[in-house]
Coordinates of C-alpha atoms and ligand atoms in Angstrom, one line a residue:
M137 CA 4.1 -26.1 0.7
E138 CA 1.7 -23.5 -0.7
N139 CA 1.3 -22.4 -4.3
P140 CA 3.0 -19.1 -4.1
E141 CA 6.2 -20.9 -2.8
F142 CA 6.1 -23.2 -5.9
A143 CA 5.7 -20.3 -8.1
R144 CA 8.5 -18.3 -6.4
L145 CA 11.0 -21.0 -6.9
L146 CA 10.2 -21.4 -10.6
G147 CA 10.3 -17.7 -11.2
E148 CA 13.7 -17.3 -9.3
T149 CA 15.1 -20.1 -11.5
A150 CA 13.8 -18.4 -14.7
D151 CA 15.4 -15.1 -13.5
L152 CA 18.8 -17.0 -13.0
M153 CA 18.4 -18.8 -16.3
E154 CA 18.1 -15.4 -18.0
I155 CA 21.2 -14.0 -16.3
A156 CA 22.9 -17.2 -17.7
G157 CA 21.7 -16.2 -21.1
E158 CA 19.8 -19.6 -21.7
D159 CA 17.1 -20.5 -24.2
P160 CA 14.3 -17.9 -23.9
F161 CA 11.9 -20.6 -24.9
R162 CA 12.6 -22.6 -21.8
I163 CA 12.8 -19.6 -19.6
R164 CA 9.3 -18.7 -20.7
S165 CA 8.0 -22.0 -19.9
Y166 CA 9.1 -21.6 -16.2
R167 CA 7.6 -18.2 -16.1
N168 CA 4.3 -19.4 -17.6
A169 CA 4.1 -22.4 -15.2
A170 CA 4.9 -19.9 -12.2
A171 CA 2.0 -17.6 -13.4
A172 CA -0.4 -20.6 -13.8
I173 CA 0.3 -21.9 -10.4
E174 CA 0.0 -18.4 -8.9
N175 CA -3.6 -18.3 -10.2
L176 CA -4.4 -21.8 -9.5
P177 CA -7.5 -22.1 -7.1
E178 CA -6.3 -25.6 -6.0
R179 CA -3.1 -26.5 -4.0
I180 CA -0.4 -27.9 -6.1
A181 CA 0.6 -30.1 -3.2
D182 CA -2.8 -31.6 -3.0
I183 CA -2.8 -32.5 -6.7
L184 CA 0.7 -34.0 -6.3
R185 CA -0.4 -36.1 -3.5
D186 CA -3.6 -37.4 -5.1
P187 CA -2.6 -40.7 -7.0
A188 CA -5.7 -40.4 -9.3
R189 CA -4.5 -37.0 -10.6
E190 CA -2.1 -35.9 -13.1
I191 CA -0.1 -32.6 -12.5
T192 CA 0.4 -32.3 -16.2
A193 CA -3.3 -31.7 -16.6
V194 CA -2.8 -28.2 -15.1
P195 CA -2.6 -25.9 -18.1
G196 CA 0.9 -24.3 -18.5
I197 CA 2.6 -27.4 -16.7
G198 CA 4.3 -29.8 -19.1
K199 CA 6.5 -32.9 -18.1
G200 CA 9.7 -31.1 -17.2
I201 CA 7.9 -28.6 -14.9
A202 CA 5.9 -31.5 -13.4
G203 CA 9.1 -33.1 -12.5
A204 CA 10.5 -30.0 -10.9
L205 CA 7.3 -29.6 -8.8
R206 CA 7.6 -33.1 -7.6
E207 CA 11.2 -32.5 -6.5
I208 CA 10.2 -29.1 -4.8
A209 CA 7.3 -30.9 -2.9
E210 CA 9.9 -33.5 -1.7
R211 CA 13.0 -31.4 -0.7
G212 CA 12.2 -27.8 -1.3
S213 CA 14.4 -27.4 -4.4
F214 CA 14.9 -28.9 -7.8
A215 CA 17.9 -29.9 -9.9
R216 CA 17.7 -27.0 -12.2
R217 CA 17.6 -24.5 -9.5
D218 CA 20.5 -26.1 -7.6
E219 CA 22.6 -26.0 -10.7
M220 CA 21.8 -22.4 -11.3
L221 CA 22.6 -21.5 -7.8
A222 CA 26.0 -23.2 -8.2
K223 CA 26.6 -20.7 -11.0
Y224 CA 25.3 -17.3 -9.5
P225 CA 24.7 -16.6 -5.7
P226 CA 21.1 -15.9 -4.9
T227 CA 22.0 -12.4 -4.2
A228 CA 22.4 -11.7 -8.0
L229 CA 18.6 -11.8 -8.1
E230 CA 18.2 -8.8 -6.0
L231 CA 20.4 -6.9 -8.5
L232 CA 17.5 -7.3 -11.0
R233 CA 15.3 -5.1 -8.8
I234 CA 17.5 -2.0 -9.6
P235 CA 16.2 -0.1 -12.7
G236 CA 18.6 -0.3 -15.6
V237 CA 20.0 -3.5 -14.4
G238 CA 18.9 -6.3 -16.5
P239 CA 20.0 -10.1 -16.7
K240 CA 22.9 -9.2 -19.1
T241 CA 24.3 -6.6 -16.7
V242 CA 24.1 -9.0 -13.8
R243 CA 26.0 -11.6 -15.9
A244 CA 28.6 -9.0 -16.9
L245 CA 29.0 -7.8 -13.3
W246 CA 29.6 -11.4 -12.2
E247 CA 32.0 -12.6 -15.0
H248 CA 34.0 -9.3 -14.9
Y249 CA 34.2 -8.4 -11.2
R250 CA 32.4 -11.3 -9.3
V251 CA 30.0 -8.9 -8.1
S252 CA 26.7 -10.0 -7.0
T253 CA 25.4 -7.9 -4.1
L254 CA 24.1 -4.4 -3.8
E255 CA 26.9 -3.3 -1.7
D256 CA 29.5 -4.4 -4.2
L257 CA 27.6 -2.8 -7.2
A258 CA 27.3 0.5 -5.4
R259 CA 30.9 0.5 -4.6
L260 CA 31.7 -0.5 -8.2
C261 CA 29.5 2.5 -9.4
E262 CA 31.4 4.7 -7.0
E263 CA 34.8 3.5 -8.2
Q264 CA 33.4 4.3 -11.9
K265 CA 34.1 0.8 -13.0
V266 CA 30.8 -0.2 -14.1
R267 CA 31.3 2.3 -17.2
A268 CA 33.9 -0.2 -18.5
L269 CA 31.1 -2.7 -19.2
K270 CA 29.5 -2.8 -22.6
G271 CA 26.5 -0.6 -22.9
M272 CA 27.2 1.3 -19.7
G273 CA 28.4 4.8 -18.9
P274 CA 28.8 7.4 -16.4
K275 CA 25.1 8.4 -16.5
M276 CA 24.2 4.7 -15.9
E277 CA 26.4 4.5 -12.9
Q278 CA 24.5 7.5 -11.4
K279 CA 21.2 6.0 -12.2
I280 CA 22.2 2.7 -10.6
L281 CA 23.3 4.5 -7.6
A282 CA 20.1 6.4 -7.2
G283 CA 18.3 3.1 -7.9
I284 CA 20.1 1.4 -5.0
A285 CA 19.5 4.2 -2.6
H286 CA 15.9 4.0 -3.3
Y287 CA 15.7 0.3 -3.1
R288 CA 17.4 0.4 0.2
Q289 CA 14.7 2.7 1.6
V290 CA 11.7 0.7 0.5
A291 CA 13.4 -2.9 0.5
G292 CA 11.8 -5.0 3.1
R293 CA 8.7 -2.9 3.5
F294 CA 5.3 -4.0 2.4
L295 CA 2.1 -2.3 1.5
L296 CA -0.5 -1.9 4.4
S297 CA -3.0 -4.1 2.3
H298 CA -0.5 -6.9 2.3
A299 CA 0.3 -7.0 6.0
A300 CA -3.5 -6.6 6.7
A301 CA -4.1 -9.6 4.5
A302 CA -1.4 -11.5 6.3
A303 CA -2.6 -10.3 9.9
A304 CA -6.3 -11.5 8.8
E305 CA -4.9 -15.1 8.3
L306 CA -2.3 -15.3 11.2
A307 CA -3.9 -13.5 14.1
P308 CA -7.0 -15.7 14.5
A309 CA -4.6 -18.7 14.1
V310 CA -2.6 -17.7 17.3
N311 CA -5.6 -15.9 19.1
G312 CA -3.8 -12.9 18.5
T313 CA -4.1 -9.1 18.3
P314 CA -2.1 -7.1 15.6
A315 CA 0.1 -4.4 16.9
G316 CA 2.8 -2.3 15.5
S317 CA 2.7 -0.1 12.4
L318 CA -0.2 -2.1 11.0
R319 CA -2.4 -1.2 13.9
R320 CA -1.4 2.4 13.5
G321 CA -2.4 2.1 9.8
R322 CA 0.8 3.1 8.4
E323 CA 1.0 3.0 4.7
T324 CA 3.7 0.5 4.6
V325 CA 4.7 -2.0 7.3
G326 CA 8.2 -3.4 8.0
D327 CA 7.3 -6.4 10.0
L328 CA 4.0 -7.7 11.4
D329 CA 3.8 -7.7 15.3
I330 CA 1.1 -10.0 16.8
L331 CA 0.4 -10.4 20.6
S332 CA -1.4 -13.3 22.2
T333 CA -2.3 -14.4 25.7
D334 CA -2.6 -18.0 24.4
P335 CA 0.3 -20.0 25.7
G336 CA 0.0 -22.3 22.6
A337 CA 0.4 -19.3 20.3
I338 CA 4.1 -19.8 19.3
E339 CA 3.5 -23.5 18.4
R340 CA 0.6 -22.7 16.3
F341 CA 2.3 -19.9 14.7
L342 CA 5.4 -22.0 13.6
A343 CA 2.9 -24.9 12.5
H344 CA 1.0 -22.5 10.2
P345 CA 1.5 -23.8 6.6
G346 CA 2.4 -20.2 5.4
V347 CA 5.1 -19.8 7.9
H348 CA 8.7 -20.5 6.9
D349 CA 12.4 -19.4 7.6
V350 CA 12.1 -19.3 11.5
L351 CA 14.5 -16.5 12.6
A352 CA 14.0 -16.8 16.2
H353 CA 12.1 -19.3 18.5
G354 CA 11.9 -18.8 22.2
E355 CA 9.2 -19.6 24.8
T356 CA 7.3 -16.4 24.5
K357 CA 8.6 -15.0 21.2
A358 CA 9.1 -16.3 17.7
S359 CA 10.0 -14.5 14.5
A360 CA 9.5 -16.2 11.0
R361 CA 8.7 -15.3 7.5
F362 CA 5.2 -15.7 6.0
G363 CA 3.9 -16.2 2.6
S364 CA 5.9 -16.1 -0.7
E365 CA 6.9 -12.5 -0.3
G366 CA 8.4 -13.3 3.1
L367 CA 6.8 -10.7 5.3
Q368 CA 8.6 -11.0 8.7
V369 CA 6.2 -11.6 11.5
D370 CA 7.0 -11.4 15.3
V371 CA 4.5 -13.2 17.6
R372 CA 4.8 -12.6 21.4
V373 CA 2.9 -14.2 24.2
V374 CA 2.2 -12.1 27.1
A375 CA 0.6 -12.6 30.5
P376 CA -3.2 -11.3 30.7
E377 CA -2.4 -8.7 33.4
S378 CA 0.2 -7.3 31.1
F379 CA -1.7 -7.4 27.7
G380 CA -2.8 -3.8 27.6
A381 CA 0.8 -2.7 28.5
A382 CA 2.2 -5.0 25.8
L383 CA -0.3 -3.8 23.2
Q384 CA 0.4 -0.2 24.0
Y385 CA 4.1 -0.8 23.8
F386 CA 4.2 -2.9 20.7
T387 CA 1.7 -0.7 18.8
G388 CA 4.3 2.2 19.1
S389 CA 5.1 4.4 17.5
K390 CA 8.5 4.4 19.4
E391 CA 8.4 8.2 19.5
H392 CA 4.9 8.1 21.0
N393 CA 6.1 5.6 23.6
V394 CA 9.1 7.6 24.6
A395 CA 7.0 10.8 25.0
L396 CA 4.5 8.6 27.1
R397 CA 7.2 7.2 29.4
Q398 CA 8.5 10.6 30.1
R399 CA 5.1 11.8 31.0
A400 CA 4.9 8.7 33.3
L401 CA 8.2 9.6 34.8
K402 CA 7.1 13.1 35.7
M403 CA 4.2 11.6 37.5
G404 CA 6.4 9.3 39.5
L405 CA 5.5 6.3 37.4
T406 CA 7.3 3.9 35.2
L407 CA 5.8 2.5 32.0
N408 CA 7.0 -0.6 30.2
E409 CA 5.6 -3.5 28.3
Y410 CA 4.5 -5.2 31.5
G411 CA 2.5 -2.5 33.0
L412 CA 2.4 0.9 34.6
F413 CA 4.0 0.9 38.1
M414 CA 4.8 3.3 40.9
L415 CA 8.5 4.3 40.8
E416 CA 8.6 3.8 44.5
G417 CA 7.3 0.4 45.8
E418 CA 6.6 -0.8 42.2
R419 CA 2.9 -1.2 42.9
R420 CA 1.1 -1.8 39.7
M421 CA -1.2 0.9 38.6
A422 CA -2.5 -0.5 35.2
G423 CA -1.4 -3.0 32.5
E424 CA -4.5 -5.3 31.7
T425 CA -6.0 -2.8 29.2
E426 CA -4.7 0.0 27.1
E427 CA -7.4 2.3 28.3
G428 CA -6.3 1.8 31.8
I429 CA -2.9 2.9 31.0
Y430 CA -4.0 6.0 29.2
E431 CA -6.5 6.7 32.0
A432 CA -3.9 6.4 34.9
L433 CA -1.6 8.7 32.9
G434 CA -4.4 11.4 32.9
L435 CA -5.2 11.0 29.2
V436 CA -8.1 10.0 27.3
F437 CA -7.7 6.9 25.1
I438 CA -5.6 7.8 22.0
P439 CA -6.5 5.9 18.8
P440 CA -3.6 4.1 17.5
E441 CA -3.5 6.1 14.3
L442 CA -2.6 9.1 16.1
R443 CA 0.3 7.7 18.0
E444 CA 3.0 9.4 16.3
N445 CA 4.1 12.0 18.9
Q446 CA 2.5 14.7 16.8
G447 CA 0.6 16.5 19.5
E448 CA -1.8 13.7 20.4
I449 CA -0.7 13.5 23.9
D450 CA -1.3 17.1 24.7
A451 CA -4.5 16.9 22.9
A452 CA -5.5 13.9 24.9
E453 CA -4.7 15.6 28.2
R454 CA -6.9 18.6 27.2
R455 CA -9.6 16.1 26.1
A456 CA -9.4 17.8 22.7
L457 CA -8.7 14.9 20.5
P458 CA -11.0 14.7 17.3
A459 CA -13.8 12.3 17.0
L460 CA -11.9 10.5 14.2
I461 CA -13.9 9.5 11.1
E462 CA -15.1 5.8 11.1
P463 CA -15.7 3.6 7.8
E464 CA -19.5 3.5 8.5
D465 CA -19.6 7.4 8.3
L466 CA -19.2 7.1 4.5
R467 CA -22.3 7.4 2.4
G468 CA -20.6 6.9 -1.1
D469 CA -17.5 6.6 -3.1
L470 CA -16.6 9.1 -5.7
H471 CA -13.6 7.7 -7.8
M472 CA -14.2 4.5 -9.8
H473 CA -13.7 3.2 -13.3
T474 CA -15.9 0.9 -15.5
R475 CA -15.2 -0.9 -18.8
E476 CA -15.9 2.2 -20.5
S477 CA -12.3 3.1 -19.8
D478 CA -9.8 0.7 -18.0
G479 CA -12.2 -0.8 -15.3
R480 CA -13.0 -4.5 -15.3
A481 CA -16.8 -4.2 -14.6
T482 CA -20.0 -2.5 -15.8
L483 CA -21.8 0.5 -14.5
E484 CA -24.5 -2.0 -13.3
E485 CA -21.9 -4.2 -11.6
M486 CA -20.2 -1.4 -9.6
A487 CA -23.4 0.1 -8.7
A488 CA -24.8 -3.4 -7.4
A489 CA -21.5 -3.8 -5.4
A490 CA -21.9 -0.2 -3.9
R491 CA -25.5 -1.0 -3.0
E492 CA -24.3 -4.2 -1.3
R493 CA -22.0 -2.0 0.8
G494 CA -24.8 0.1 1.8
Y495 CA -23.8 3.2 0.0
D496 CA -26.5 5.8 -1.0
Y497 CA -24.5 7.0 -4.2
I498 CA -21.3 6.6 -6.1
A499 CA -19.7 8.6 -8.8
I500 CA -18.3 6.7 -11.9
T501 CA -15.3 8.6 -13.0
D502 CA -13.8 7.0 -16.1
H503 CA -10.6 8.4 -17.7
S504 CA -10.4 11.0 -20.3
K505 CA -9.1 10.8 -23.8
A506 CA -5.4 11.9 -23.0
L507 CA -5.1 8.4 -21.3
A508 CA -5.4 6.6 -24.6
M509 CA -3.8 3.4 -23.2
A510 CA -6.8 3.3 -20.8
N511 CA -9.3 4.0 -23.7
G512 CA -10.2 7.3 -22.1
L513 CA -13.4 9.2 -23.1
D514 CA -13.5 12.2 -25.4
E515 CA -16.2 14.8 -25.1
K516 CA -18.7 13.0 -27.0
R517 CA -18.3 9.7 -25.3
A518 CA -18.2 11.3 -21.8
V519 CA -21.6 13.2 -22.7
A520 CA -23.1 10.0 -24.1
F521 CA -22.0 7.9 -21.0
A522 CA -23.4 10.5 -18.7
A523 CA -26.8 10.0 -20.4
E524 CA -26.4 6.2 -19.9
V525 CA -25.9 6.9 -16.2
R526 CA -29.0 8.9 -16.0
R527 CA -31.0 6.3 -17.7
F528 CA -29.5 3.8 -15.1
N529 CA -30.7 6.1 -12.4
Q530 CA -34.3 6.0 -13.8
S531 CA -34.2 2.2 -13.3
G532 CA -34.4 2.5 -9.4
A533 CA -31.3 0.6 -8.7
G534 CA -31.3 1.6 -5.0
V535 CA -28.0 3.6 -5.3
H536 CA -27.7 7.0 -7.0
V537 CA -24.9 7.2 -9.6
F538 CA -23.4 10.5 -10.5
A539 CA -22.1 10.9 -14.0
G540 CA -18.5 11.8 -13.4
L541 CA -15.1 11.7 -15.0
E542 CA -11.5 11.5 -13.9
C543 CA -10.1 14.4 -16.4
D544 CA -6.5 14.3 -17.1
I545 CA -4.7 17.6 -16.3
L546 CA -2.6 18.4 -19.4
R547 CA 1.0 19.4 -19.1
D548 CA 0.0 23.2 -19.0
G549 CA -2.8 22.7 -16.7
R550 CA -5.6 22.8 -19.2
M551 CA -8.2 20.2 -18.8
D552 CA -8.2 17.3 -21.2
L553 CA -11.8 17.9 -22.1
A554 CA -13.7 21.1 -23.2
E555 CA -15.4 22.9 -20.2
D556 CA -18.7 22.8 -21.8
A557 CA -18.5 19.0 -21.9
L558 CA -17.4 18.7 -18.4
T559 CA -20.1 21.0 -17.2
E560 CA -22.6 18.5 -18.4
L561 CA -21.3 16.0 -15.7
D562 CA -22.1 15.8 -12.1
F563 CA -18.7 15.2 -10.6
V564 CA -15.3 15.8 -12.3
V565 CA -12.1 14.7 -10.4
A566 CA -9.0 16.3 -11.9
S567 CA -5.8 14.2 -12.0
V568 CA -2.2 14.2 -13.2
H569 CA -1.1 11.2 -15.1
S570 CA 1.6 12.4 -17.4
Y571 CA 4.6 14.8 -17.3
M572 CA 5.4 13.9 -13.5
N573 CA 8.8 15.4 -13.6
L574 CA 8.2 19.1 -14.0
E575 CA 9.9 21.8 -12.1
P576 CA 8.1 22.4 -8.8
R577 CA 7.2 26.0 -10.0
E578 CA 5.6 24.6 -13.2
M579 CA 3.8 21.9 -11.4
T580 CA 2.4 24.3 -8.9
D581 CA 1.1 26.5 -11.7
R582 CA -0.4 23.5 -13.5
L583 CA -2.4 22.4 -10.6
L584 CA -3.5 26.0 -9.8
R585 CA -4.6 26.5 -13.6
A586 CA -6.6 23.0 -13.4
M587 CA -8.6 24.3 -10.5
E588 CA -9.6 27.4 -12.5
C589 CA -11.8 25.1 -14.4
R590 CA -15.3 25.6 -12.9
A591 CA -16.4 22.1 -13.4
V592 CA -13.6 20.6 -11.4
R593 CA -14.9 19.3 -7.9
A594 CA -11.9 17.3 -6.7
L595 CA -8.2 16.9 -7.0
G596 CA -7.4 13.1 -7.6
H597 CA -4.5 11.4 -5.9
P598 CA -3.0 14.8 -5.3
T599 CA 0.6 13.9 -4.9
G600 CA 1.0 11.1 -7.5
R601 CA 3.0 8.9 -5.3
V602 CA 3.0 5.1 -5.9
L603 CA 4.2 3.4 -2.6
L604 CA 7.5 1.6 -2.8
H605 CA 7.8 2.6 -6.6
R606 CA 7.4 6.4 -7.2
D607 CA 7.9 9.5 -5.2
A608 CA 5.3 12.1 -5.1
Y609 CA 5.7 14.8 -7.8
H610 CA 7.2 18.1 -6.5
Y611 CA 5.2 21.2 -6.1
E612 CA 4.2 23.7 -3.4
F613 CA 1.6 21.9 -1.7
E614 CA 0.6 24.8 0.7
T615 CA 0.0 27.0 -2.4
V616 CA -2.1 24.4 -4.1
A617 CA -4.0 23.5 -0.8
R618 CA -4.8 27.2 -0.1
E619 CA -6.2 27.7 -3.6
A620 CA -8.2 24.4 -3.2
A621 CA -9.8 25.7 0.0
R622 CA -10.5 29.1 -1.6
R623 CA -12.1 27.6 -4.6
G624 CA -13.9 24.8 -2.9
V625 CA -12.2 22.1 -4.8
W626 CA -12.0 19.0 -2.5
M627 CA -8.7 17.0 -1.9
E628 CA -9.1 13.3 -2.6
I629 CA -7.7 10.8 -0.2
N630 CA -7.1 8.0 -2.8
S631 CA -7.7 4.6 -0.9
S632 CA -5.9 2.5 -3.5
P633 CA -3.3 0.6 -1.5
E634 CA -0.6 1.3 -3.9
R635 CA -1.3 5.1 -3.5
L636 CA -2.8 6.1 -0.3
D637 CA -2.6 9.7 -1.3
L638 CA -2.8 12.1 0.3
H639 CA -0.6 11.0 3.2
A640 CA -1.5 11.9 6.9
A641 CA 1.0 14.9 7.3
L642 CA -0.6 16.6 4.2
I643 CA -4.0 15.9 5.0
R644 CA -3.5 17.5 8.4
R645 CA -1.8 20.5 6.8
A646 CA -4.5 20.8 4.2
R647 CA -7.1 20.8 6.8
E648 CA -5.4 23.6 8.6
L649 CA -5.5 25.6 5.3
G650 CA -9.2 25.1 5.1
C651 CA -9.5 22.1 2.6
R652 CA -12.4 19.7 2.6
F653 CA -11.8 16.1 1.5
V654 CA -13.4 13.1 -0.3
I655 CA -12.3 9.6 0.5
S656 CA -12.5 7.4 -2.6
T657 CA -11.2 4.0 -3.8
D658 CA -10.3 4.5 -7.5
A659 CA -11.7 1.0 -7.8
H660 CA -11.2 -0.9 -11.3
H661 CA -13.2 -3.8 -10.0
P662 CA -16.3 -4.1 -7.5
K663 CA -13.8 -6.0 -5.1
H664 CA -11.7 -2.8 -4.7
L665 CA -14.7 -1.1 -3.1
A666 CA -13.5 -2.7 0.0
N667 CA -10.2 -0.6 -0.1
I668 CA -12.2 2.3 1.3
A669 CA -11.1 1.0 4.7
F670 CA -7.4 2.0 3.9
G671 CA -8.4 5.4 2.9
V672 CA -10.3 5.8 6.2
R673 CA -7.0 4.8 7.9
M674 CA -5.3 7.7 6.1
A675 CA -8.0 10.2 7.0
R676 CA -7.8 9.0 10.6
R677 CA -4.0 9.5 10.7
G678 CA -4.7 12.9 9.3
W679 CA -6.9 13.8 12.3
L680 CA -9.9 14.0 10.1
T681 CA -13.6 13.9 11.4
A682 CA -16.7 13.0 9.6
D683 CA -17.3 16.6 8.9
D684 CA -14.1 17.0 7.1
V685 CA -15.2 14.6 4.5
M686 CA -17.7 15.4 1.8
N687 CA -18.9 11.8 1.1
T688 CA -20.1 11.4 4.6
L689 CA -23.0 13.6 3.6
P690 CA -26.4 12.0 2.9
L691 CA -27.4 12.2 -0.9
G692 CA -29.6 15.3 -0.7
K693 CA -26.9 17.3 1.2
F694 CA -24.1 16.0 -0.9
R695 CA -25.9 17.1 -4.1
A696 CA -26.4 20.6 -2.7
A697 CA -22.7 20.7 -1.8
L698 CA -21.8 19.8 -5.5
G699 CA -23.1 23.2 -6.6
R700 CA -19.7 24.8 -6.1
Ligands
LIG158 P1 7.7 -1.1 11.1 O1 7.7 -2.6 11.7 O2 9.0 -0.6 10.7 O3 6.7 -0.9 10.1 O4 7.2 -0.3 12.5 P2 6.8 -0.5 13.9 O5 6.3 0.7 14.4 O6 5.7 -1.9 13.9 O7 8.2 -1.0 14.7 P3 8.7 -2.4 15.1 O8 8.1 -3.6 14.7 O9 10.3 -2.3 15.2 O10 8.3 -2.2 16.7 C1 7.0 -2.3 17.2 C2 6.7 -1.4 18.2 O11 7.5 -1.7 19.4 C3 7.3 0.1 17.9 O12 6.2 0.7 17.1 C4 7.3 0.6 19.3 C5 7.8 -0.5 20.1 N1 9.3 -0.4 20.2 C6 10.2 -1.1 19.4 N2 11.5 -0.6 19.7 C7 11.3 0.2 20.7 C8 12.3 1.1 21.4 O13 13.5 1.0 21.2 N3 11.7 1.8 22.4 C9 10.4 2.0 22.6 N4 9.9 2.9 23.6 N5 9.5 1.3 21.9 C10 10.0 0.4 21.0
LIG159 CA1 6.4 -3.8 13.0
LIG160 CA1 8.6 -6.1 15.1
LIG161 ZN1 -6.0 8.4 -11.6

């Protein structure tokens, strides 16, 4: 058993104890232990197995928790957890995910109505029975209903980054290739699909230490959960002569596949996960490679990111697909934070990491003062930091640093810092971090006004969405994109895995309206610079070429382009 699983069982038990209203001190000790285990570089299972080691030597793990861990290692649960699960069904834990529903509410729901599932809670709200509970009212019922609706939409989906990390571990273990939404670069992934031609793949998949809860197990297919967060993984074994057909089929999207199959039928062919065949006589036309399938259908190869049935088949027939941007096209990264605001590293450390990636330039864009929590910069500090950046550039660090700022757009659309200070900087990205629930008209005006500031070069995370958590704020995107194009303000594609903002459809629309783009990471740590790959996936899904993206320019040309 791996550490996250130990941590999950302890955390779950703490949640249940909280529902039961037990001693906060004991609850906290479970939570602290879970956090300690989560961050422990060593495997708990190894320490337990080593007779020369004492598990209580791990900080945060006392005698009581140590006993629980031993029990978990032995039989997958422990007495305290079993006891709590006898009181409350495990579905009660899911209720805690709904905003406004805390442990006390869960307990009251159980005690008064024996309700412990989302379905029952939704019904109870509709029947207006929740308002009878202490501290509840009609407004709360509405809020809970909205929360449940949202939860159902996102439940069971995972960030692209999470699925990518799982695939990086599992695919090599089964000699497999990831397909499905992960291969298409969708920002969230429902389940991970892996294909392999290795007959031993299923066995090795199920033997992998991170794999648990086997959902289906056959000769050529198995489904199970992976890791502490329980991402579902489907592994399929296919014959080598069908590999391309299977990869094509299981990469999807379903809509793309349907359109492709219709095309095949019109050509007297039939396409399935085994291959492309003549309708009459069943002669095999293709199937070993994806390229072969597209070619036999009279199409150029369609990159997986475009397979959403959004005109890509037509374009492939006309040989008019764009030459999509590649990660190697990027020369720099234009949104990152340092310790000057809420980043975790210094200017020097960020620049060193950028040089290691082979970049020619970066912009340091710390927060402005409206983001007090992030220790945002006022005019004086911004200008002083710019001077520090320029001194740094004198030191010949091998990568050019632009003195930038992520300047807050205030509620009325004014910039957080005075324009004369902003003008002294090389690169200002303007972002909304507050008042995200304005009426669409007001939000539109706010963004339009922000772009009136001559110092603004880019619009940061332009829709403000946080994947699986917060919807985009509402405004007239086309109006704003048109104005951005007119003024030469670039649209940011924020590569942070929780944001991936803009998304594909808006990127494509913005491009049609004449916008240019930057792809940036919003890094708060040197390791976040690697997230640029996710932003590039978004750009590709938005049909962008290197020419559409400003930070593919070499330093000299980029500097010239900064003069707006
Ligand atoms: P997800 O897992 O919800 O993020 O999205 P996908 O696209 O990975 O969907 P999934 O895992 O259900 O299926 C993988 C691929 O298999 C899907 O993209 C296309 C193909 N597929 C699944 N069901 C059907 C179907 O009913 N018809 C066709 N033509 N293809 C299908
Ligand atoms: Ca999938
Ligand atoms: Ca699947
Ligand atoms: Zn931001």
